[in-house]
Amino acid sequence: MSHRRITTPLCVLALAALAVAGTVGLGRAWLTRRAPEATARPAAAAPAPAPAFLHPLARAATLRRDAVADWPLDTHLRTLRRRRDADALIAYALLLPLARPDDPTVADVQRRALAEAARRAPDDAFANALHSGHCFDGTPACLAAAEAWVAADPDNAAAWLGLADAAQRGGNRHLARLALAEATRASRHELYLEQTFRAAYAALEQAPTPPPDAERRRALAALWQAPVDDALLHLTHASAVASAHPVPGLQVAASACRARPGYPPPDRAVCLALAERLVRASSLLVRNLGYGMAVRATADRPEGPGWRERYRRFLWVRDQATPRLLDPAWALRAQREGEWTAMLAVLRHHRIPLAPPPGWLPRNPHERARVLTGRDPPG
């Protein structure tokens, strides 16, 4: 799908932690809803998209809302809604699914709040990114939201991919192609994931969370391998909010590398230029997509071995760092500063080389095949 949500090992842990904590629920339905495929024709309005690449642990978790009735979040949300400034509206929209996990109207309420925030702060890239990211149908309003993000953030490839996605959904392939070309000229790809986490964490600090009962406290402590306090609960909840951050335009970006019906035709130069920007993103998911695009596009090209080695180095850092980032202090740093930055820092802290030893290959058979051949394994 064109809009994915961030789901990385850290977010998976947070989702599982929410399940055992029982202090807040996002709801199974909220986790499993999906946005429609971007097509050449306008798509009907859809509920909020679900996280991509769900780990079995997160997929199995039913995020219960048993103790939500005692959590004063609804009162805090009403206070935020009454303030009406952009920061308060953003906090309101981010925390709303925590208070109403199974409410099918949440996505529409979020979108209206974020639209109001963007209107109140038209030059704020973060406000416009959130509004555009949560507007995922082919309506003129969503195209206007994407255009507003580009206007506020013109050197951001993510904004141009969002515009390409909105244009594709609205049936305007010419505009989608132009937006893809502009994305290749941007200097960075920024989704504001860390800013989303920081905003959610700050808002949660203002709405005290009741402690979990003894059984859930033990389960939460076992999962994090740390004492359960307010800071850990805020980390858990804010990580879940960050995991719901939309990632617009990924399918449109991938279409630059491989033909898809209804999409602009593939263009190798655009494909590799986009990949170069994606592999420098802070998000692990986006980096992984960028490497996948480039490795497949260069399987039979002279530059293929270079891309495959870069991909191998990326996988090495990811595999060595991930288990060490599940410590709450490192997890908090990753959410605040960016996953990739934290991964490099944790390897340096543990004196682990940033480059893999000769001959090292990832365990995953699909990743191993891409490293060796640039192609996915048969079947």
mmCIF file of C-alpha atoms in Angstrom:
data_model
loop_
_atom_site.group_PDB
_atom_site.id
_atom_site.type_symbol
_atom_site.label_atom_id
_atom_site.label_comp_id
_atom_site.label_asym_id
_atom_site.label_seq_id
_atom_site.Cartn_x
_atom_site.Cartn_y
_atom_site.Cartn_z
ATOM 1 C CA MET A 1 0.000 0.000 0.000
ATOM 2 C CA SER A 2 1.086 3.530 -0.532
ATOM 3 C CA HIS A 3 0.631 4.640 3.067
ATOM 4 C CA ARG A 4 2.418 2.431 5.511
ATOM 5 C CA ARG A 5 2.896 2.897 9.191
ATOM 6 C CA ILE A 6 6.174 2.665 10.992
ATOM 7 C CA THR A 7 6.689 -0.736 12.600
ATOM 8 C CA THR A 8 10.233 -1.457 13.703
ATOM 9 C CA PRO A 9 11.578 -3.716 16.449
ATOM 10 C CA LEU A 10 11.212 -0.865 18.938
ATOM 11 C CA CYS A 11 7.610 -0.201 18.002
ATOM 12 C CA VAL A 12 6.814 -3.906 18.010
ATOM 13 C CA LEU A 13 8.122 -4.096 21.559
ATOM 14 C CA ALA A 14 6.021 -1.096 22.533
ATOM 15 C CA LEU A 15 2.900 -2.653 21.031
ATOM 16 C CA ALA A 16 3.537 -5.888 22.862
ATOM 17 C CA ALA A 17 4.208 -3.932 26.044
ATOM 18 C CA LEU A 18 0.851 -2.219 25.694
ATOM 19 C CA ALA A 19 -0.787 -5.602 25.408
ATOM 20 C CA VAL A 20 0.675 -6.892 28.645
ATOM 21 C CA ALA A 21 0.339 -3.564 30.453
ATOM 22 C CA GLY A 22 -3.358 -3.299 29.827
ATOM 23 C CA THR A 23 -3.276 0.408 30.709
ATOM 24 C CA VAL A 24 -4.158 1.585 27.245
ATOM 25 C CA GLY A 25 -5.700 -0.006 24.187
ATOM 26 C CA LEU A 26 -5.233 0.733 20.552
ATOM 27 C CA GLY A 27 -7.613 -2.022 19.547
ATOM 28 C CA ARG A 28 -7.110 -4.960 17.221
ATOM 29 C CA ALA A 29 -9.293 -3.315 14.607
ATOM 30 C CA TRP A 30 -7.151 -0.169 14.673
ATOM 31 C CA LEU A 31 -4.035 -2.263 14.105
ATOM 32 C CA THR A 32 -5.501 -4.265 11.242
ATOM 33 C CA ARG A 33 -7.308 -1.630 9.168
ATOM 34 C CA ARG A 34 -5.662 -0.806 5.868
ATOM 35 C CA ALA A 35 -5.699 2.045 3.410
ATOM 36 C CA PRO A 36 -6.738 1.337 -0.190
ATOM 37 C CA GLU A 37 -4.152 0.796 -2.896
ATOM 38 C CA ALA A 38 -3.311 3.943 -4.775
ATOM 39 C CA THR A 39 -4.830 3.591 -8.212
ATOM 40 C CA ALA A 40 -5.297 5.720 -11.263
ATOM 41 C CA ARG A 41 -8.821 6.580 -10.063
ATOM 42 C CA PRO A 42 -10.033 8.317 -6.918
ATOM 43 C CA ALA A 43 -10.250 5.958 -3.992
ATOM 44 C CA ALA A 44 -13.074 5.996 -1.494
ATOM 45 C CA ALA A 45 -12.364 7.354 1.947
ATOM 46 C CA ALA A 46 -10.785 4.702 4.130
ATOM 47 C CA PRO A 47 -10.037 4.152 7.785
ATOM 48 C CA ALA A 48 -6.534 4.700 9.091
ATOM 49 C CA PRO A 49 -3.933 2.352 7.579
ATOM 50 C CA ALA A 50 -2.248 -0.276 9.692
ATOM 51 C CA PRO A 51 1.415 -0.790 10.491
ATOM 52 C CA ALA A 52 3.303 -2.607 7.761
ATOM 53 C CA PHE A 53 5.534 -5.619 8.408
ATOM 54 C CA LEU A 54 3.810 -6.598 11.645
ATOM 55 C CA HIS A 55 5.925 -8.918 13.735
ATOM 56 C CA PRO A 56 4.009 -12.020 14.920
ATOM 57 C CA LEU A 57 4.337 -10.798 18.504
ATOM 58 C CA ALA A 58 2.534 -7.570 17.667
ATOM 59 C CA ARG A 59 0.022 -9.285 15.411
ATOM 60 C CA ALA A 60 -0.955 -11.649 18.189
ATOM 61 C CA ALA A 61 -1.289 -8.925 20.781
ATOM 62 C CA THR A 62 -4.774 -7.737 21.616
ATOM 63 C CA LEU A 63 -4.211 -4.298 23.054
ATOM 64 C CA ARG A 64 -6.810 -4.302 25.792
ATOM 65 C CA ARG A 65 -8.471 -1.247 27.237
ATOM 66 C CA ASP A 66 -9.384 -2.797 30.597
ATOM 67 C CA ALA A 67 -8.048 0.042 32.716
ATOM 68 C CA VAL A 68 -8.597 2.929 30.312
ATOM 69 C CA ALA A 69 -11.721 4.043 32.168
ATOM 70 C CA ASP A 70 -9.513 5.100 35.080
ATOM 71 C CA TRP A 71 -7.032 6.986 32.894
ATOM 72 C CA PRO A 72 -7.725 10.752 32.861
ATOM 73 C CA LEU A 73 -6.823 10.996 29.182
ATOM 74 C CA ASP A 74 -10.307 12.017 28.053
ATOM 75 C CA THR A 75 -10.185 15.029 30.345
ATOM 76 C CA HIS A 76 -6.757 15.970 29.005
ATOM 77 C CA LEU A 77 -7.975 15.579 25.410
ATOM 78 C CA ARG A 78 -10.886 17.928 26.048
ATOM 79 C CA THR A 79 -8.455 20.494 27.452
ATOM 80 C CA LEU A 80 -6.238 20.203 24.372
ATOM 81 C CA ARG A 81 -9.209 20.509 22.025
ATOM 82 C CA ARG A 82 -10.392 23.691 23.732
ATOM 83 C CA ARG A 83 -6.977 25.361 23.361
ATOM 84 C CA ARG A 84 -7.215 25.335 19.550
ATOM 85 C CA ASP A 85 -3.551 26.225 18.908
ATOM 86 C CA ALA A 86 -1.588 24.069 16.457
ATOM 87 C CA ASP A 87 0.532 22.269 19.071
ATOM 88 C CA ALA A 88 -2.511 21.383 21.169
ATOM 89 C CA LEU A 89 -4.443 20.142 18.140
ATOM 90 C CA ILE A 90 -1.507 17.952 17.102
ATOM 91 C CA ALA A 91 -1.234 16.482 20.607
ATOM 92 C CA TYR A 92 -4.979 15.879 20.604
ATOM 93 C CA ALA A 93 -4.845 14.040 17.273
ATOM 94 C CA LEU A 94 -1.859 11.907 18.283
ATOM 95 C CA LEU A 95 -3.335 10.769 21.609
ATOM 96 C CA LEU A 96 -6.909 10.276 20.445
ATOM 97 C CA PRO A 97 -6.492 6.601 19.373
ATOM 98 C CA LEU A 98 -5.166 5.770 22.845
ATOM 99 C CA ALA A 99 -8.393 6.967 24.419
ATOM 100 C CA ARG A 100 -10.763 5.586 21.773
ATOM 101 C CA PRO A 101 -9.067 2.446 20.464
ATOM 102 C CA ASP A 102 -12.066 0.828 18.798
ATOM 103 C CA ASP A 103 -13.943 3.946 17.677
ATOM 104 C CA PRO A 104 -14.354 3.817 13.868
ATOM 105 C CA THR A 105 -14.689 7.619 13.716
ATOM 106 C CA VAL A 106 -11.218 8.286 15.151
ATOM 107 C CA ALA A 107 -9.492 8.595 11.766
ATOM 108 C CA ASP A 108 -11.918 11.287 10.601
ATOM 109 C CA VAL A 109 -11.660 13.199 13.879
ATOM 110 C CA GLN A 110 -7.857 13.020 13.698
ATOM 111 C CA ARG A 111 -7.867 14.321 10.154
ATOM 112 C CA ARG A 112 -10.112 17.275 11.021
ATOM 113 C CA ALA A 113 -7.931 18.199 14.005
ATOM 114 C CA LEU A 114 -4.761 17.991 11.934
ATOM 115 C CA ALA A 115 -6.353 20.016 9.127
ATOM 116 C CA GLU A 116 -7.148 22.732 11.657
ATOM 117 C CA ALA A 117 -3.586 22.575 13.028
ATOM 118 C CA ALA A 118 -2.176 23.007 9.517
ATOM 119 C CA ARG A 119 -4.477 25.968 8.876
ATOM 120 C CA ARG A 120 -3.304 27.615 12.077
ATOM 121 C CA ALA A 121 0.377 27.000 11.232
ATOM 122 C CA PRO A 122 0.581 27.078 7.410
ATOM 123 C CA ASP A 123 4.378 27.380 7.369
ATOM 124 C CA ASP A 124 4.974 24.597 9.896
ATOM 125 C CA ALA A 125 6.410 21.563 8.076
ATOM 126 C CA PHE A 126 5.554 19.177 10.933
ATOM 127 C CA ALA A 127 1.894 20.218 11.102
ATOM 128 C CA ASN A 128 1.517 19.952 7.330
ATOM 129 C CA ALA A 129 3.317 16.607 7.201
ATOM 130 C CA LEU A 130 0.940 15.124 9.776
ATOM 131 C CA HIS A 131 -2.115 16.517 8.019
ATOM 132 C CA SER A 132 -1.029 15.246 4.600
ATOM 133 C CA GLY A 133 0.052 11.885 5.986
ATOM 134 C CA HIS A 134 -3.361 11.258 7.548
ATOM 135 C CA CYS A 135 -5.246 12.269 4.383
ATOM 136 C CA PHE A 136 -5.041 9.185 2.221
ATOM 137 C CA ASP A 137 -7.869 9.184 -0.307
ATOM 138 C CA GLY A 138 -8.037 10.694 -3.783
ATOM 139 C CA THR A 139 -10.078 13.759 -2.921
ATOM 140 C CA PRO A 140 -9.110 17.331 -3.847
ATOM 141 C CA ALA A 141 -8.792 18.079 -0.121
ATOM 142 C CA CYS A 142 -6.031 15.488 0.225
ATOM 143 C CA LEU A 143 -4.257 16.824 -2.862
ATOM 144 C CA ALA A 144 -4.429 20.302 -1.340
ATOM 145 C CA ALA A 145 -2.993 18.963 1.931
ATOM 146 C CA ALA A 146 -0.084 17.385 0.035
ATOM 147 C CA GLU A 147 0.530 20.620 -1.860
ATOM 148 C CA ALA A 148 0.566 22.541 1.430
ATOM 149 C CA TRP A 149 3.212 20.157 2.815
ATOM 150 C CA VAL A 150 5.388 20.690 -0.256
ATOM 151 C CA ALA A 151 4.977 24.456 0.038
ATOM 152 C CA ALA A 152 6.097 24.376 3.672
ATOM 153 C CA ASP A 153 8.845 21.785 3.135
ATOM 154 C CA PRO A 154 10.097 22.001 -0.485
ATOM 155 C CA ASP A 155 13.487 20.344 0.081
ATOM 156 C CA ASN A 156 11.973 17.204 1.612
ATOM 157 C CA ALA A 157 11.623 14.146 -0.643
ATOM 158 C CA ALA A 158 8.940 12.751 1.690
ATOM 159 C CA ALA A 159 6.729 15.777 0.966
ATOM 160 C CA TRP A 160 7.087 15.310 -2.783
ATOM 161 C CA LEU A 161 6.362 11.585 -2.473
ATOM 162 C CA GLY A 162 3.256 12.508 -0.514
ATOM 163 C CA LEU A 163 2.198 14.760 -3.381
ATOM 164 C CA ALA A 164 2.945 11.997 -5.901
ATOM 165 C CA ASP A 165 0.806 9.630 -3.847
ATOM 166 C CA ALA A 166 -2.095 12.092 -3.616
ATOM 167 C CA ALA A 167 -1.906 12.794 -7.350
ATOM 168 C CA GLN A 168 -1.815 9.086 -8.158
ATOM 169 C CA ARG A 169 -4.859 8.457 -5.981
ATOM 170 C CA GLY A 170 -6.665 11.296 -7.725
ATOM 171 C CA GLY A 171 -5.880 9.885 -11.169
ATOM 172 C CA ASN A 172 -3.358 12.574 -12.156
ATOM 173 C CA ARG A 173 -0.425 10.476 -13.387
ATOM 174 C CA HIS A 174 1.260 13.488 -14.988
ATOM 175 C CA LEU A 175 1.442 15.321 -11.654
ATOM 176 C CA ALA A 176 2.553 12.106 -9.941
ATOM 177 C CA ARG A 177 5.452 11.802 -12.396
ATOM 178 C CA LEU A 178 6.454 15.453 -11.907
ATOM 179 C CA ALA A 179 6.344 15.073 -8.122
ATOM 180 C CA LEU A 180 8.543 11.961 -8.284
ATOM 181 C CA ALA A 181 11.094 13.919 -10.321
ATOM 182 C CA GLU A 182 11.055 16.724 -7.738
ATOM 183 C CA ALA A 183 11.601 14.176 -4.966
ATOM 184 C CA THR A 184 14.882 13.175 -6.621
ATOM 185 C CA ARG A 185 16.100 16.786 -6.348
ATOM 186 C CA ALA A 186 15.333 17.152 -2.639
ATOM 187 C CA SER A 187 18.276 16.924 -0.253
ATOM 188 C CA ARG A 188 16.638 14.775 2.426
ATOM 189 C CA HIS A 189 13.751 12.449 3.318
ATOM 190 C CA GLU A 190 12.177 13.513 6.610
ATOM 191 C CA LEU A 191 8.989 12.047 8.100
ATOM 192 C CA TYR A 192 9.256 13.814 11.477
ATOM 193 C CA LEU A 193 9.004 10.516 13.347
ATOM 194 C CA GLU A 194 11.158 11.726 16.213
ATOM 195 C CA GLN A 195 9.146 14.941 16.483
ATOM 196 C CA THR A 196 5.960 12.861 16.557
ATOM 197 C CA PHE A 197 7.334 10.780 19.433
ATOM 198 C CA ARG A 198 8.488 13.850 21.348
ATOM 199 C CA ALA A 199 5.090 15.532 20.922
ATOM 200 C CA ALA A 200 3.251 12.423 22.121
ATOM 201 C CA TYR A 201 5.626 11.887 25.042
ATOM 202 C CA ALA A 202 5.265 15.517 26.194
ATOM 203 C CA ALA A 203 1.481 15.328 25.949
ATOM 204 C CA LEU A 204 1.392 12.066 27.910
ATOM 205 C CA GLU A 205 3.475 13.600 30.685
ATOM 206 C CA GLN A 206 0.617 16.040 31.231
ATOM 207 C CA ALA A 207 -1.951 13.218 31.572
ATOM 208 C CA PRO A 208 -0.869 10.952 34.453
ATOM 209 C CA THR A 209 -1.201 7.266 33.703
ATOM 210 C CA PRO A 210 -2.585 5.046 36.480
ATOM 211 C CA PRO A 211 -0.208 2.223 37.403
ATOM 212 C CA PRO A 212 -0.921 -1.239 35.984
ATOM 213 C CA ASP A 213 -2.032 -3.953 38.350
ATOM 214 C CA ALA A 214 0.535 -6.328 39.843
ATOM 215 C CA GLU A 215 0.191 -9.002 37.171
ATOM 216 C CA ARG A 216 0.600 -6.601 34.297
ATOM 217 C CA ARG A 217 3.393 -4.764 36.047
ATOM 218 C CA ARG A 218 5.336 -8.061 36.254
ATOM 219 C CA ALA A 219 4.686 -8.793 32.586
ATOM 220 C CA LEU A 220 5.713 -5.307 31.526
ATOM 221 C CA ALA A 221 8.871 -5.449 33.630
ATOM 222 C CA ALA A 222 9.762 -8.826 32.110
ATOM 223 C CA LEU A 223 9.221 -7.560 28.587
ATOM 224 C CA TRP A 224 11.342 -4.419 29.029
ATOM 225 C CA GLN A 225 13.704 -6.019 31.568
ATOM 226 C CA ALA A 226 13.383 -2.843 33.629
ATOM 227 C CA PRO A 227 11.438 -1.430 36.601
ATOM 228 C CA VAL A 228 8.025 -0.077 35.662
ATOM 229 C CA ASP A 229 7.651 3.631 36.360
ATOM 230 C CA ASP A 230 5.887 6.572 34.724
ATOM 231 C CA ALA A 231 8.789 7.144 32.342
ATOM 232 C CA LEU A 232 8.595 3.558 31.070
ATOM 233 C CA LEU A 233 4.829 3.817 30.620
ATOM 234 C CA HIS A 234 5.222 7.089 28.711
ATOM 235 C CA LEU A 235 7.901 5.466 26.530
ATOM 236 C CA THR A 236 5.578 2.524 25.825
ATOM 237 C CA HIS A 237 2.573 4.657 24.943
ATOM 238 C CA ALA A 238 4.468 7.291 22.943
ATOM 239 C CA SER A 239 6.251 4.548 20.975
ATOM 240 C CA ALA A 240 2.885 3.099 20.039
ATOM 241 C CA VAL A 241 1.778 6.545 18.842
ATOM 242 C CA ALA A 242 4.960 6.876 16.769
ATOM 243 C CA SER A 243 4.406 3.404 15.307
ATOM 244 C CA ALA A 244 1.134 4.678 13.846
ATOM 245 C CA HIS A 245 2.901 7.436 11.893
ATOM 246 C CA PRO A 246 1.900 7.227 8.198
ATOM 247 C CA VAL A 247 4.595 6.884 5.549
ATOM 248 C CA PRO A 248 3.104 8.278 2.324
ATOM 249 C CA GLY A 249 4.256 7.519 -1.181
ATOM 250 C CA LEU A 250 6.209 4.299 -0.712
ATOM 251 C CA GLN A 251 4.281 2.416 -3.397
ATOM 252 C CA VAL A 252 4.611 5.303 -5.822
ATOM 253 C CA ALA A 253 8.351 5.432 -5.121
ATOM 254 C CA ALA A 254 8.686 1.692 -5.723
ATOM 255 C CA SER A 255 6.814 2.060 -9.029
ATOM 256 C CA ALA A 256 9.766 4.056 -10.345
ATOM 257 C CA CYS A 257 11.749 0.807 -10.196
ATOM 258 C CA ARG A 258 9.202 -1.835 -11.226
ATOM 259 C CA ALA A 259 6.225 -1.553 -13.570
ATOM 260 C CA ARG A 260 2.794 -1.462 -11.961
ATOM 261 C CA PRO A 261 -0.526 -1.118 -13.800
ATOM 262 C CA GLY A 262 -1.909 2.400 -13.557
ATOM 263 C CA TYR A 263 1.337 3.950 -12.319
ATOM 264 C CA PRO A 264 3.853 6.095 -14.216
ATOM 265 C CA PRO A 265 6.316 3.951 -16.172
ATOM 266 C CA PRO A 266 9.521 2.884 -14.415
ATOM 267 C CA ASP A 267 12.568 5.093 -14.757
ATOM 268 C CA ARG A 268 15.901 3.680 -13.569
ATOM 269 C CA ALA A 269 17.488 7.094 -12.999
ATOM 270 C CA VAL A 270 14.525 8.238 -10.896
ATOM 271 C CA CYS A 271 14.505 4.895 -9.072
ATOM 272 C CA LEU A 272 18.146 5.129 -8.015
ATOM 273 C CA ALA A 273 17.965 8.833 -7.182
ATOM 274 C CA LEU A 274 14.983 8.156 -4.918
ATOM 275 C CA ALA A 275 16.759 5.182 -3.365
ATOM 276 C CA GLU A 276 19.737 7.378 -2.484
ATOM 277 C CA ARG A 277 17.459 9.658 -0.526
ATOM 278 C CA LEU A 278 15.514 6.862 1.159
ATOM 279 C CA VAL A 279 18.642 5.071 2.415
ATOM 280 C CA ARG A 280 19.613 8.235 4.316
ATOM 281 C CA ALA A 281 16.295 8.469 6.199
ATOM 282 C CA SER A 282 16.137 8.056 9.967
ATOM 283 C CA SER A 283 13.454 5.371 9.677
ATOM 284 C CA LEU A 284 14.629 1.793 9.402
ATOM 285 C CA LEU A 285 11.601 0.877 7.303
ATOM 286 C CA VAL A 286 12.306 3.630 4.769
ATOM 287 C CA ARG A 287 16.018 2.773 4.578
ATOM 288 C CA ASN A 288 15.139 -0.874 3.993
ATOM 289 C CA LEU A 289 12.772 0.058 1.163
ATOM 290 C CA GLY A 290 15.423 2.245 -0.452
ATOM 291 C CA TYR A 291 18.014 -0.517 -0.404
ATOM 292 C CA GLY A 292 15.509 -3.017 -1.760
ATOM 293 C CA MET A 293 14.634 -0.706 -4.643
ATOM 294 C CA ALA A 294 18.264 -0.082 -5.582
ATOM 295 C CA VAL A 295 19.484 -3.653 -5.167
ATOM 296 C CA ARG A 296 16.749 -5.053 -7.414
ATOM 297 C CA ALA A 297 17.137 -2.274 -10.000
ATOM 298 C CA THR A 298 20.891 -2.893 -10.337
ATOM 299 C CA ALA A 299 20.958 -6.703 -10.190
ATOM 300 C CA ASP A 300 22.447 -6.909 -13.702
ATOM 301 C CA ARG A 301 24.179 -3.536 -13.734
ATOM 302 C CA PRO A 302 27.815 -2.604 -13.068
ATOM 303 C CA GLU A 303 26.769 -0.669 -9.957
ATOM 304 C CA GLY A 304 24.980 -3.732 -8.556
ATOM 305 C CA PRO A 305 27.835 -5.117 -6.410
ATOM 306 C CA GLY A 306 28.307 -1.728 -4.766
ATOM 307 C CA TRP A 307 24.633 -1.487 -3.822
ATOM 308 C CA ARG A 308 24.562 -5.057 -2.547
ATOM 309 C CA GLU A 309 27.549 -4.396 -0.285
ATOM 310 C CA ARG A 310 25.916 -1.254 1.080
ATOM 311 C CA TYR A 311 22.786 -3.291 1.747
ATOM 312 C CA ARG A 312 24.846 -5.979 3.550
ATOM 313 C CA ARG A 313 26.399 -3.327 5.803
ATOM 314 C CA PHE A 314 22.973 -1.891 6.580
ATOM 315 C CA LEU A 315 21.652 -5.333 7.551
ATOM 316 C CA TRP A 316 24.708 -5.978 9.748
ATOM 317 C CA VAL A 317 24.177 -2.791 11.739
ATOM 318 C CA ARG A 318 20.459 -3.496 12.052
ATOM 319 C CA ASP A 319 20.925 -7.082 13.212
ATOM 320 C CA GLN A 320 23.657 -6.275 15.722
ATOM 321 C CA ALA A 321 21.958 -3.191 17.157
ATOM 322 C CA THR A 322 18.324 -4.255 17.383
ATOM 323 C CA PRO A 323 18.508 -6.508 20.466
ATOM 324 C CA ARG A 324 20.602 -3.910 22.280
ATOM 325 C CA LEU A 325 18.114 -1.129 21.569
ATOM 326 C CA LEU A 326 15.430 -2.875 23.593
ATOM 327 C CA ASP A 327 16.967 -1.444 26.737
ATOM 328 C CA PRO A 328 14.626 1.439 27.728
ATOM 329 C CA ALA A 329 17.400 4.055 27.772
ATOM 330 C CA TRP A 330 18.510 3.152 24.258
ATOM 331 C CA ALA A 331 14.916 2.781 23.073
ATOM 332 C CA LEU A 332 14.157 6.285 24.296
ATOM 333 C CA ARG A 333 17.233 7.619 22.522
ATOM 334 C CA ALA A 334 16.211 5.880 19.292
ATOM 335 C CA GLN A 335 12.740 7.369 19.420
ATOM 336 C CA ARG A 336 13.998 10.858 20.214
ATOM 337 C CA GLU A 337 17.046 11.007 17.943
ATOM 338 C CA GLY A 338 16.259 8.511 15.202
ATOM 339 C CA GLU A 339 16.629 4.759 14.876
ATOM 340 C CA TRP A 340 19.682 4.780 12.643
ATOM 341 C CA THR A 341 21.565 7.320 14.741
ATOM 342 C CA ALA A 342 20.869 5.266 17.863
ATOM 343 C CA MET A 343 21.898 2.027 16.166
ATOM 344 C CA LEU A 344 25.293 3.405 15.226
ATOM 345 C CA ALA A 345 25.712 4.813 18.730
ATOM 346 C CA VAL A 346 24.840 1.548 20.468
ATOM 347 C CA LEU A 347 27.346 -0.392 18.333
ATOM 348 C CA ARG A 348 30.070 2.127 19.171
ATOM 349 C CA HIS A 349 29.109 1.919 22.843
ATOM 350 C CA HIS A 350 29.513 -1.869 22.783
ATOM 351 C CA ARG A 351 32.662 -1.663 20.606
ATOM 352 C CA ILE A 352 31.041 -3.633 17.793
ATOM 353 C CA PRO A 353 32.471 -2.912 14.321
ATOM 354 C CA LEU A 354 30.172 -0.926 12.049
ATOM 355 C CA ALA A 355 31.243 -3.056 9.061
ATOM 356 C CA PRO A 356 30.476 -6.794 8.868
ATOM 357 C CA PRO A 357 33.239 -9.367 8.711
ATOM 358 C CA PRO A 358 34.046 -10.788 5.280
ATOM 359 C CA GLY A 359 31.510 -13.391 4.234
ATOM 360 C CA TRP A 360 28.839 -12.382 6.761
ATOM 361 C CA LEU A 361 25.293 -12.837 5.476
ATOM 362 C CA PRO A 362 21.895 -12.177 7.068
ATOM 363 C CA ARG A 363 19.853 -15.140 8.264
ATOM 364 C CA ASN A 364 16.683 -14.089 6.471
ATOM 365 C CA PRO A 365 16.631 -16.038 3.161
ATOM 366 C CA HIS A 366 15.090 -13.163 1.191
ATOM 367 C CA GLU A 367 17.654 -10.678 2.448
ATOM 368 C CA ARG A 368 20.467 -13.169 1.898
ATOM 369 C CA ALA A 369 19.364 -13.737 -1.709
ATOM 370 C CA ARG A 370 19.192 -10.002 -2.368
ATOM 371 C CA VAL A 371 22.707 -9.528 -0.949
ATOM 372 C CA LEU A 372 24.089 -12.329 -3.114
ATOM 373 C CA THR A 373 22.167 -11.812 -6.370
ATOM 374 C CA GLY A 374 20.123 -8.635 -6.180
ATOM 375 C CA ARG A 375 16.980 -10.718 -6.568
ATOM 376 C CA ASP A 376 14.432 -12.336 -4.309
ATOM 377 C CA PRO A 377 14.604 -16.125 -4.001
ATOM 378 C CA PRO A 378 12.228 -18.181 -6.179
ATOM 379 C CA GLY A 379 8.753 -18.579 -4.782
#
